[in-house]
PDB file of C-alpha atoms in Angstrom:
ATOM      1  CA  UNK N  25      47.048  43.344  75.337  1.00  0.00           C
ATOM      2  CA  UNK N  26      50.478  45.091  75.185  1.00  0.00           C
ATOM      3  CA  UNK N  27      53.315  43.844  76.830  1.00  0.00           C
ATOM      4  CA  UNK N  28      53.568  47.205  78.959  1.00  0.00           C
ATOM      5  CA  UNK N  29      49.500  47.402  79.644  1.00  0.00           C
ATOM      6  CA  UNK N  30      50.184  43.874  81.441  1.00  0.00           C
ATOM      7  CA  UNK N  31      49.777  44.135  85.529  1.00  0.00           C
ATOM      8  CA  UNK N  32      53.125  41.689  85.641  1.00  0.00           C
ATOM      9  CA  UNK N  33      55.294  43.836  84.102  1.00  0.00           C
ATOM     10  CA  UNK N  34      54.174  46.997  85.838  1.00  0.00           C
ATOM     11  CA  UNK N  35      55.239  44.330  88.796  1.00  0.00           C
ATOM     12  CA  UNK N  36      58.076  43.260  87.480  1.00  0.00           C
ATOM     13  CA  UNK N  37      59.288  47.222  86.733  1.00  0.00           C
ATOM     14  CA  UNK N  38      58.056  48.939  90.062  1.00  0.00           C
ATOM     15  CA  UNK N  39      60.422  46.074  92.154  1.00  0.00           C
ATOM     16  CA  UNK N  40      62.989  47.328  89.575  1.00  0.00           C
ATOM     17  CA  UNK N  41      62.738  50.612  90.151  1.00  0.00           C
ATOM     18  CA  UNK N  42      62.130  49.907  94.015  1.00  0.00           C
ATOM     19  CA  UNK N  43      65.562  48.364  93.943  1.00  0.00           C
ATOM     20  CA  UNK N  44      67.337  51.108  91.600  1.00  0.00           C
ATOM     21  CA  UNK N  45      66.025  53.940  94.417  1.00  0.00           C
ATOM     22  CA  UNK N  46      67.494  51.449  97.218  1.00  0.00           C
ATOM     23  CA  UNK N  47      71.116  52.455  96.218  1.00  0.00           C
ATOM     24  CA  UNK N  48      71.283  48.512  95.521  1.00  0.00           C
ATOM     25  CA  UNK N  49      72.242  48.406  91.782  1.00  0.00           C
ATOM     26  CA  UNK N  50      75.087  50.744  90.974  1.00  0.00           C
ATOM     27  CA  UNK N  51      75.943  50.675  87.199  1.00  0.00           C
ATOM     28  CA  UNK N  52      74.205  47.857  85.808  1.00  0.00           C
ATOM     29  CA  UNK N  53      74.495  45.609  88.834  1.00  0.00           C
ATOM     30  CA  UNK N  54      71.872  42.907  89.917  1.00  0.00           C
ATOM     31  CA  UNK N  55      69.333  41.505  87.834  1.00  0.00           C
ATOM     32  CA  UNK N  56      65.531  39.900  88.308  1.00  0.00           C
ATOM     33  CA  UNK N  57      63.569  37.293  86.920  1.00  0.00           C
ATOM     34  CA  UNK N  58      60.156  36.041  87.052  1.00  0.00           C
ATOM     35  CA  UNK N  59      58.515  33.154  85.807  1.00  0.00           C
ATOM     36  CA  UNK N  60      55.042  34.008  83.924  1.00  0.00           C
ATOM     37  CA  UNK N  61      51.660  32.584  84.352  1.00  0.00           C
ATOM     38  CA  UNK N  62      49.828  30.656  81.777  1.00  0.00           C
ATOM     39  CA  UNK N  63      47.297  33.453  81.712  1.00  0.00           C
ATOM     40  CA  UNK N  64      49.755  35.846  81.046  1.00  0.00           C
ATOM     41  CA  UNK N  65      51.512  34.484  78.340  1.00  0.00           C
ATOM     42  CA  UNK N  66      48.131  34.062  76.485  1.00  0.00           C
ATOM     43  CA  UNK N  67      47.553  37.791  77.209  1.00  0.00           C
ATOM     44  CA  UNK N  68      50.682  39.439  75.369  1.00  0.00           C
ATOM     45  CA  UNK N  69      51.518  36.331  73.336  1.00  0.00           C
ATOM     46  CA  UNK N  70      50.073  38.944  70.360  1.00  0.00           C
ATOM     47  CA  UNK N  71      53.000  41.086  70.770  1.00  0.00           C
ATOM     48  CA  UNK N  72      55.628  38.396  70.629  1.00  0.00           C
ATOM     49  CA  UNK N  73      58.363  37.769  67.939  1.00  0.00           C
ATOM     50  CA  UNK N  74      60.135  34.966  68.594  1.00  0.00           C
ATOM     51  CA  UNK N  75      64.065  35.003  67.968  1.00  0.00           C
ATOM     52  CA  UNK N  76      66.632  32.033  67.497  1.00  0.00           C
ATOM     53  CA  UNK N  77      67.291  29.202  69.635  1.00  0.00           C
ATOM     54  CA  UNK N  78      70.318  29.998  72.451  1.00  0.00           C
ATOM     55  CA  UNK N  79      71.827  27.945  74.982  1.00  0.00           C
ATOM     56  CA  UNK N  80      71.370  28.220  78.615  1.00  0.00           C
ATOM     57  CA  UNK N  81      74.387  27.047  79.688  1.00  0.00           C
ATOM     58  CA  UNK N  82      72.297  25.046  82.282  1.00  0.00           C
ATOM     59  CA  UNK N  83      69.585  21.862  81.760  1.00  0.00           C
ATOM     60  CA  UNK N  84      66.550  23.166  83.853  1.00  0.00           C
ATOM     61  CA  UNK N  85      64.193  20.230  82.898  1.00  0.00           C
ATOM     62  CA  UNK N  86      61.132  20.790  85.169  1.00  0.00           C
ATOM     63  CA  UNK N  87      61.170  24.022  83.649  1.00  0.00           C
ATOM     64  CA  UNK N  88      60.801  23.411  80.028  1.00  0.00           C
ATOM     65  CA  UNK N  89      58.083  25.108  77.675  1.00  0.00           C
ATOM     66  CA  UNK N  90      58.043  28.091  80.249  1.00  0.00           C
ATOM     67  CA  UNK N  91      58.123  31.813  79.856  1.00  0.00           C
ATOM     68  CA  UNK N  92      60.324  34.420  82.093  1.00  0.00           C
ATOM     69  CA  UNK N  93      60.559  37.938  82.546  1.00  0.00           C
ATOM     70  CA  UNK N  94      64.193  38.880  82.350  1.00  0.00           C
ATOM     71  CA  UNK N  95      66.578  42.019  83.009  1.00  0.00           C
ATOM     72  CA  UNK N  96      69.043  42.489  80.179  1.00  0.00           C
ATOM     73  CA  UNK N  97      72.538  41.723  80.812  1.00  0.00           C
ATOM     74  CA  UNK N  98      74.473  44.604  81.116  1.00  0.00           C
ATOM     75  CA  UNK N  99      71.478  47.052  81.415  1.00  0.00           C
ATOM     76  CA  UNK N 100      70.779  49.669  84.019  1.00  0.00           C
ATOM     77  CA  UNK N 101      68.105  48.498  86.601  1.00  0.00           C
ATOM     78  CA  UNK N 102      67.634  52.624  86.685  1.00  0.00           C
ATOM     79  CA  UNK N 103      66.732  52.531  83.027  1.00  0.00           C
ATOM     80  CA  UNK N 104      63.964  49.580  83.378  1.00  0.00           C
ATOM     81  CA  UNK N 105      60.606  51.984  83.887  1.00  0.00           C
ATOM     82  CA  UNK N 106      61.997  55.099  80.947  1.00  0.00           C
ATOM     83  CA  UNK N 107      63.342  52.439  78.805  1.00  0.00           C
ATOM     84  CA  UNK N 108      61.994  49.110  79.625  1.00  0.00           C
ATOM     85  CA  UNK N 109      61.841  47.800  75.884  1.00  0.00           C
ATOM     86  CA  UNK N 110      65.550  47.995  75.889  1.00  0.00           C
ATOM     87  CA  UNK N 111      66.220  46.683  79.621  1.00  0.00           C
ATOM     88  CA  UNK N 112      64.166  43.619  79.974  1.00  0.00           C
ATOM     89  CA  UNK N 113      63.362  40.428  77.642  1.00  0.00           C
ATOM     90  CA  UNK N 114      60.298  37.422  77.515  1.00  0.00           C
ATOM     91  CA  UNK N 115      61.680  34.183  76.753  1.00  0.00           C
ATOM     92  CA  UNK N 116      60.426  31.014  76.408  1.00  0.00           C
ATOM     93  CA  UNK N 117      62.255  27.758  77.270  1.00  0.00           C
ATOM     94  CA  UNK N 118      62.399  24.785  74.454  1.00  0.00           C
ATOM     95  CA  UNK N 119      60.717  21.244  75.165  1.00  0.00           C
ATOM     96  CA  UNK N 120      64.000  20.031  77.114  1.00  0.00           C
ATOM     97  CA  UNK N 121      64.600  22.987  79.286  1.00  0.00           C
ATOM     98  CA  UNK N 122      68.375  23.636  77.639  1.00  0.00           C
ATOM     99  CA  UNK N 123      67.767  26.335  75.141  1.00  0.00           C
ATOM    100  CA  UNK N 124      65.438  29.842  75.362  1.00  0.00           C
ATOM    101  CA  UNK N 125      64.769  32.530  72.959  1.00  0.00           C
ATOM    102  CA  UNK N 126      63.836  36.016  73.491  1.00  0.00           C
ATOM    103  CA  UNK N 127      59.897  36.315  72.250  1.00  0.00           C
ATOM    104  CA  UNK N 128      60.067  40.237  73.608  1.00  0.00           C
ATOM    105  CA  UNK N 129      62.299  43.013  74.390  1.00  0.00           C
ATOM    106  CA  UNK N 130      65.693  43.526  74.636  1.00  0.00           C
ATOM    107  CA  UNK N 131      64.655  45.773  70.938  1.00  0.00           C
ATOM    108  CA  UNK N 132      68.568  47.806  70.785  1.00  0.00           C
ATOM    109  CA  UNK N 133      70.383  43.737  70.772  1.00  0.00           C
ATOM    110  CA  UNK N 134      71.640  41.877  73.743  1.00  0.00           C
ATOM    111  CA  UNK N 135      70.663  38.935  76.005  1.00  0.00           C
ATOM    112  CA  UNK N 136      69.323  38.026  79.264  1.00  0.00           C
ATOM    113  CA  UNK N 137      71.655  38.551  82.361  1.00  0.00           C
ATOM    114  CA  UNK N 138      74.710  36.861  82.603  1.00  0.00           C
ATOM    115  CA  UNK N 139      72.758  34.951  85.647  1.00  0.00           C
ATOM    116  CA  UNK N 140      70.541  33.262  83.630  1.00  0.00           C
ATOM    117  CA  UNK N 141      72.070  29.852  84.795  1.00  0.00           C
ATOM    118  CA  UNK N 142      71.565  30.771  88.411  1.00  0.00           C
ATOM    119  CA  UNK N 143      68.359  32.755  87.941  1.00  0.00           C
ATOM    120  CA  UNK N 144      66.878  29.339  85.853  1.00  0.00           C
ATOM    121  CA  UNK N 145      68.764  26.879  88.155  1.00  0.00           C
ATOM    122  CA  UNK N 146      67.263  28.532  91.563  1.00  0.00           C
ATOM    123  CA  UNK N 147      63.834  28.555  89.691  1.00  0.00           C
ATOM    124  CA  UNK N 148      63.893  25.148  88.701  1.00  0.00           C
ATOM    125  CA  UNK N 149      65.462  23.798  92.887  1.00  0.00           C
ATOM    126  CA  UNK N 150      62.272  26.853  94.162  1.00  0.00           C
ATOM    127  CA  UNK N 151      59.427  24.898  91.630  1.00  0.00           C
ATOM    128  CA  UNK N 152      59.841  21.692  92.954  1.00  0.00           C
ATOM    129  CA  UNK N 153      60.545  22.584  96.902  1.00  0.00           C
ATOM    130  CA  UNK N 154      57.365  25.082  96.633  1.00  0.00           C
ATOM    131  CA  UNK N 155      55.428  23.152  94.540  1.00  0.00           C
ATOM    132  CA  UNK N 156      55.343  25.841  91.862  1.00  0.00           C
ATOM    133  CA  UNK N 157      54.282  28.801  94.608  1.00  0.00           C
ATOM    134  CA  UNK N 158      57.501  30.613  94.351  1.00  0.00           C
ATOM    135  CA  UNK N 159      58.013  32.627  90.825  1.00  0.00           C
ATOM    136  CA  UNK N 160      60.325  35.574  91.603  1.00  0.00           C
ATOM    137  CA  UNK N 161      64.252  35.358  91.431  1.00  0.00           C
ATOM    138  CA  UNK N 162      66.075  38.567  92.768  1.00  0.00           C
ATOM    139  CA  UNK N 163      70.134  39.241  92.883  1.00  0.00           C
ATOM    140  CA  UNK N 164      71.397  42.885  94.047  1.00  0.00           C
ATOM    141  CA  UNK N 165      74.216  43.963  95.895  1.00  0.00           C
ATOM    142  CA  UNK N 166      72.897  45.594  99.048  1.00  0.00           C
ATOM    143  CA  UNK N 167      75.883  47.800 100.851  1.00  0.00           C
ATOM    144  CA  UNK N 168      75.147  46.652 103.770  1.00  0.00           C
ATOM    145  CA  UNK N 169      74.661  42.632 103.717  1.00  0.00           C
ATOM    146  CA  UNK N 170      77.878  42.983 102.011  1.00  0.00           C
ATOM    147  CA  UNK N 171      79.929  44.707 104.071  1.00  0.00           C
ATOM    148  CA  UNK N 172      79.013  41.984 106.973  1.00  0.00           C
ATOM    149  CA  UNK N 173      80.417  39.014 104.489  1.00  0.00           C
ATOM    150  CA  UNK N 174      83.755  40.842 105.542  1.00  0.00           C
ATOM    151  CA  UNK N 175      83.528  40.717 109.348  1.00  0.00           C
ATOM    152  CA  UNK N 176      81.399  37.841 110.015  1.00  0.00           C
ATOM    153  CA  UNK N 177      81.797  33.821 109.445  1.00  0.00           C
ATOM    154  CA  UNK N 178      80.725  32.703 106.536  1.00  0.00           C
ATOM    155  CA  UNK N 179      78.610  30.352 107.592  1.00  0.00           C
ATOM    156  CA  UNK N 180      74.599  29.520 107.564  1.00  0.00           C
ATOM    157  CA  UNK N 181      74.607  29.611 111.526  1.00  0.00           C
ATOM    158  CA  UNK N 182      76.235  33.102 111.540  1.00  0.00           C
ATOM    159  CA  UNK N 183      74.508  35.072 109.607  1.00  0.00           C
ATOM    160  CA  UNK N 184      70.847  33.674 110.184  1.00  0.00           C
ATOM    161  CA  UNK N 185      71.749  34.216 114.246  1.00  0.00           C
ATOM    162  CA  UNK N 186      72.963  37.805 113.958  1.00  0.00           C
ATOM    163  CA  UNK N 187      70.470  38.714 111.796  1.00  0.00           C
ATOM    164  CA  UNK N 188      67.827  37.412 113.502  1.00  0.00           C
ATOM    165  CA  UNK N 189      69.115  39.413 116.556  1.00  0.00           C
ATOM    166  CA  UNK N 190      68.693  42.772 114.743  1.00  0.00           C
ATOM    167  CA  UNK N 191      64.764  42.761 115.233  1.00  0.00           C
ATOM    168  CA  UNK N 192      62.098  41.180 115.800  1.00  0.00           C
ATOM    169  CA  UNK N 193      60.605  40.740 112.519  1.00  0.00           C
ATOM    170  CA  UNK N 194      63.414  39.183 111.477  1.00  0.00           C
ATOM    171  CA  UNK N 195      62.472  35.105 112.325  1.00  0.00           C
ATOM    172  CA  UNK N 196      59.165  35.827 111.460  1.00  0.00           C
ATOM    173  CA  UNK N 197      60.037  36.819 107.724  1.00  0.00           C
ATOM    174  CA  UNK N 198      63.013  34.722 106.948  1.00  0.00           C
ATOM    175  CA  UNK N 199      62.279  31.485 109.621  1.00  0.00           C
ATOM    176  CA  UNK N 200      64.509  29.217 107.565  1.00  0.00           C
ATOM    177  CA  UNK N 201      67.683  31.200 107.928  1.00  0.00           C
ATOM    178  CA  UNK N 202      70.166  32.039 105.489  1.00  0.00           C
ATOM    179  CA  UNK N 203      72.479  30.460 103.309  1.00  0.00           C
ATOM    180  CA  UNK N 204      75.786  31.940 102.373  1.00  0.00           C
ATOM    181  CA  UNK N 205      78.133  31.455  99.405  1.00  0.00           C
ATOM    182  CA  UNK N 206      81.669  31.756  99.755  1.00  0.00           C
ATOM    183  CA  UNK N 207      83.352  33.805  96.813  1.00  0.00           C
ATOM    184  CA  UNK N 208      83.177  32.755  93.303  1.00  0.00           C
ATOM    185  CA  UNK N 209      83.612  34.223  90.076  1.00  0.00           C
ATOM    186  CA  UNK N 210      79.872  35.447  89.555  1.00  0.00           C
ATOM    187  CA  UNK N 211      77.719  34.233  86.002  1.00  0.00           C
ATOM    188  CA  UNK N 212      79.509  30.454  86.241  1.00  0.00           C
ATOM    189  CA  UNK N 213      78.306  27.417  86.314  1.00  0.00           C
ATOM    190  CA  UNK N 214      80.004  26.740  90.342  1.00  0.00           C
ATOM    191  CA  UNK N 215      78.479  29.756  91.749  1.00  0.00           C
ATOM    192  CA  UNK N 216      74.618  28.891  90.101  1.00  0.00           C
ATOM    193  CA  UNK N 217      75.216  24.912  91.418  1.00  0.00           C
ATOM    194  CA  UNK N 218      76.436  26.278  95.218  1.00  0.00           C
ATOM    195  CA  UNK N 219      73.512  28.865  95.160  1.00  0.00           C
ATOM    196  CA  UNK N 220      70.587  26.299  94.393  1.00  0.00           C
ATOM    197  CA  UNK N 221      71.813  23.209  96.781  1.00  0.00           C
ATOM    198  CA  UNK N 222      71.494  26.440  99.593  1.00  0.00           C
ATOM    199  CA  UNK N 223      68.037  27.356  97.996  1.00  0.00           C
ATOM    200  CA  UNK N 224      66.726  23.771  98.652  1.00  0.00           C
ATOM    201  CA  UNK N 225      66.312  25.035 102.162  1.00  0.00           C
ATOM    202  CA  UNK N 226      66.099  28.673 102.513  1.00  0.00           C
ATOM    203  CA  UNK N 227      64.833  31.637 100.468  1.00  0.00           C
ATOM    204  CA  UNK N 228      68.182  33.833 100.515  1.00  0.00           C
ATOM    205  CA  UNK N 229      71.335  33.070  99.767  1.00  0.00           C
ATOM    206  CA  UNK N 230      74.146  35.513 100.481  1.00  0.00           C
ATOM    207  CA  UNK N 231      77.011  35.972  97.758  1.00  0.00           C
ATOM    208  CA  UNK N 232      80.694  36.621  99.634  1.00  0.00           C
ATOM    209  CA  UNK N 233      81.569  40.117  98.690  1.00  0.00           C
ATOM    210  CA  UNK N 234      79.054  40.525  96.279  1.00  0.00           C
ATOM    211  CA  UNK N 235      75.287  40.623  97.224  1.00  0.00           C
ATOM    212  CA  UNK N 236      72.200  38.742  97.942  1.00  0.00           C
ATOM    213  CA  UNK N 237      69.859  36.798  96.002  1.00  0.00           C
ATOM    214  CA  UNK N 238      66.372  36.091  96.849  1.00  0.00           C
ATOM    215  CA  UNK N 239      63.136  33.829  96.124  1.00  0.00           C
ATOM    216  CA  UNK N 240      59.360  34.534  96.719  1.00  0.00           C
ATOM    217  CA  UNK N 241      56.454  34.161  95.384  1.00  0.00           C
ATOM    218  CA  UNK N 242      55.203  37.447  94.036  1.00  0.00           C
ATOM    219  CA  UNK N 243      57.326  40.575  93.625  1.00  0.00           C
ATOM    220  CA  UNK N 244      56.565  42.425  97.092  1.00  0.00           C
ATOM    221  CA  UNK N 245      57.274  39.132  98.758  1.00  0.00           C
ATOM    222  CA  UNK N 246      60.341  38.867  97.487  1.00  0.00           C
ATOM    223  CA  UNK N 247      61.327  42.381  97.428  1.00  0.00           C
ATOM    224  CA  UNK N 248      60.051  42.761 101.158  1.00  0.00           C
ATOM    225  CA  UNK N 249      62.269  39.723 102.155  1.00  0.00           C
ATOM    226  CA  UNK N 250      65.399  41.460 100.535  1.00  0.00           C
ATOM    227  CA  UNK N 251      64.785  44.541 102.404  1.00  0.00           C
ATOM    228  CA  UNK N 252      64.294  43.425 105.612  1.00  0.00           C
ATOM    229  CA  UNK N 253      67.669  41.236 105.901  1.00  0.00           C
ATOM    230  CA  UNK N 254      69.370  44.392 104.505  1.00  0.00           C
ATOM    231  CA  UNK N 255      67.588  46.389 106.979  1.00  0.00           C
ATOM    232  CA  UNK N 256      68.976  43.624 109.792  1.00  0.00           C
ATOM    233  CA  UNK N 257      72.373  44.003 108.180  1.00  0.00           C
ATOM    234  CA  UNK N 258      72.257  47.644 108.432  1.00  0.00           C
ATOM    235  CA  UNK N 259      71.249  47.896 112.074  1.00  0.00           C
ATOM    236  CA  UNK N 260      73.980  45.140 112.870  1.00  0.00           C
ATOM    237  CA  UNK N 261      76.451  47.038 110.680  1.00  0.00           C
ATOM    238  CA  UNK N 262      75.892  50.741 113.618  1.00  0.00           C
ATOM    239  CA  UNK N 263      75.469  48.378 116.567  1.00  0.00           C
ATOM    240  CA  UNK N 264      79.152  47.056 115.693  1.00  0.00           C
ATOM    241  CA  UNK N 265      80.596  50.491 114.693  1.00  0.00           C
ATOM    242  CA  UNK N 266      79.561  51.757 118.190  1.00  0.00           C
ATOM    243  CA  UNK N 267      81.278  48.983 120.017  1.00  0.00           C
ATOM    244  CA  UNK N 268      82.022  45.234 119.287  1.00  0.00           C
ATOM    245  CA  UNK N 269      79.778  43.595 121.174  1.00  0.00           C
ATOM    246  CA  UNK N 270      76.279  43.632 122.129  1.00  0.00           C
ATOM    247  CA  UNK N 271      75.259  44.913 125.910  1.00  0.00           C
ATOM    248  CA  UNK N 272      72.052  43.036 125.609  1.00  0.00           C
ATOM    249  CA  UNK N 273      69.949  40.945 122.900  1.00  0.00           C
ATOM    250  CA  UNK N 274      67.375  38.640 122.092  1.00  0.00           C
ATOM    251  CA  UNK N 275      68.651  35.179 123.466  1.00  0.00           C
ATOM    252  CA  UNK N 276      67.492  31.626 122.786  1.00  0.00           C
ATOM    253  CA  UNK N 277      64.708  30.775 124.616  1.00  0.00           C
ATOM    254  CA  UNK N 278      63.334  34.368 123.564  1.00  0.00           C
ATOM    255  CA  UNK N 279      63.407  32.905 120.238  1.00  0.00           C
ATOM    256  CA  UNK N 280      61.416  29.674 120.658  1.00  0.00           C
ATOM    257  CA  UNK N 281      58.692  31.795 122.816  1.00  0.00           C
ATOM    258  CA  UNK N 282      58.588  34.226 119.730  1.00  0.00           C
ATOM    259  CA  UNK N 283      58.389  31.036 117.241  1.00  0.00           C
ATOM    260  CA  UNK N 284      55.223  29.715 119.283  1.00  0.00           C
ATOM    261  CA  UNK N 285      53.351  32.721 119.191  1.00  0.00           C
ATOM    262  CA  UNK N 286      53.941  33.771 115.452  1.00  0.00           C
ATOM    263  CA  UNK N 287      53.306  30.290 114.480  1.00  0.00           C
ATOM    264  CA  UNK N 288      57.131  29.738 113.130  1.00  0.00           C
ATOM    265  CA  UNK N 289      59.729  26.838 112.621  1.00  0.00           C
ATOM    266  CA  UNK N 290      63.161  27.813 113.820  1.00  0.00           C
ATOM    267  CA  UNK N 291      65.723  25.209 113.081  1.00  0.00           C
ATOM    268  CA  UNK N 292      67.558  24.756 116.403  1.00  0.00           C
ATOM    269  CA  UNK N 293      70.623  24.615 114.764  1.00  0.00           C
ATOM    270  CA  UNK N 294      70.447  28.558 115.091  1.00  0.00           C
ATOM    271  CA  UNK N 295      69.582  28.773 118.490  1.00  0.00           C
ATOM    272  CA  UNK N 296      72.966  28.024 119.951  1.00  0.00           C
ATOM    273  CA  UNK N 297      74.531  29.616 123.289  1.00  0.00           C
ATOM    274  CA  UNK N 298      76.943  32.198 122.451  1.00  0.00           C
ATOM    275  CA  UNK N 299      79.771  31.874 124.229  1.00  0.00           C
TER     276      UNK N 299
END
């Protein structure tokens, strides 16, 4: 089968393009990864060419031998579905889970995204925390989530609480809160360590100034999760423009009732009186 026949890249482009007609990936901003099954490799293994050894910059162990779908640093996520041969790579991991190679794509030169460490990093902390389940990795810089990391705290509590508030749906989709990142220089080492210690206990981690970045299982998961905390953020961004503070909202105890009839775990920690 040819790489572009293959039902995980037509994933793997439509949540590209999804994103792209989002407004979240100006330029060549945000990038997406996705670890391949063992049945998929097989499937377009044909088509592969294998290139030279290159290092991580990261040791992702638990990860070695595998094979990940990867947006091209420096490409356009609005290029990925008339040019994906150019946009996106496959590469495979060696035996230690320190070096890759592109087996696919990437055909006009280049490499995977700058946040390969983080992408690889955050797969590796998601493997072992899901058991394998999650496979999707998802950065983009929704307008926004980011405006909020200018007017809020930057804290876990914060965030998770106000954007819980902004609807209903909101505990119910993303019931282990959200992490935040204060500012770092983006592609680095720091910022990949800070972003997987938060990713040990929640599936999104917002970047200070900068974006979000996402785990789930299968592309609409993931993308789904993205868009409804920037849908929160966006709500919370024209309930504060029309006056700084809230006439009425979901309190505590409303949150606990909505926990035990959706069948949900919300850490109390987020659940504090507001004062």
């Amino acid at each position: 089968m040819k790489v572009l026949d293959a039902e995980f890249v037509k994933g793997f482009m439509r949540m590209a393009d999804d994103g792209w007609r989002q407004g979240w990936h100006e330029r060549n901003g945000g990038n997406l990864s996705y670890r391949v099954k063992p049945e998929e490799v097989e499937a377009v293994r044909e088509e592969f060419r294998p290139g030279e050894w290159k290092a991580i910059g990261a040791s992702v162990p638990k990860l070695a031998g595998e094979y990940f779908l990867v947006t091209g640093s420096g490409k356009y996520f609005r290029n990925v579905t008339i040019q994906p041969e150019d946009s996106f790579c496959i590469i495979e991991l060696d035996s230690k889970g320190e070096n890759y190679r592109i087996c696919w794509g990437l055909v006009n030169g280049g490499r995977p995204t700058s946040e390969l460490p983080s992408h690889l990093m955050n797969h590796e902390v998601k493997f072992i925390a899901t058991g394998g389940k999650h496979r999707v990795i998802y950065h983009a810089h929704p307008a926004n989530t980011i405006a909020l990391t200018f007017v809020l705290p930057l804290t876990d509590e914060a965030f998770t609480r106000e954007l819980w508030e902004m609807a209903t749906e909101c505990p119910v989709v993303f019931p282990g809160g959200i992490g935040v990142v204060p500012w770092m220089v983006p592609g680095g080492r720091e910022i990949a360590a800070a972003t997987s210690e938060l990713m040990k206990q929640y599936d999104v981690a917002i970047w200070a100034h900068h974006g979000m970045f996402c785990s789930g299982e299968d592309f609409d998961l993931t993308f789904g999760l993205m868009h409804t905390v920037e849908k929160s953020a966006e709500i919370l961004v024209k309930v504060r423009s029309m006056q700084p503070y809230k006439r009425q909202t979901i309190q505590p105890d409303d949150f606990r009732h909505l926990a035990k009839d959706f069948n949900v775990t919300l850490p109390e920690k987020f659940l504090y009186e507001k004062h």
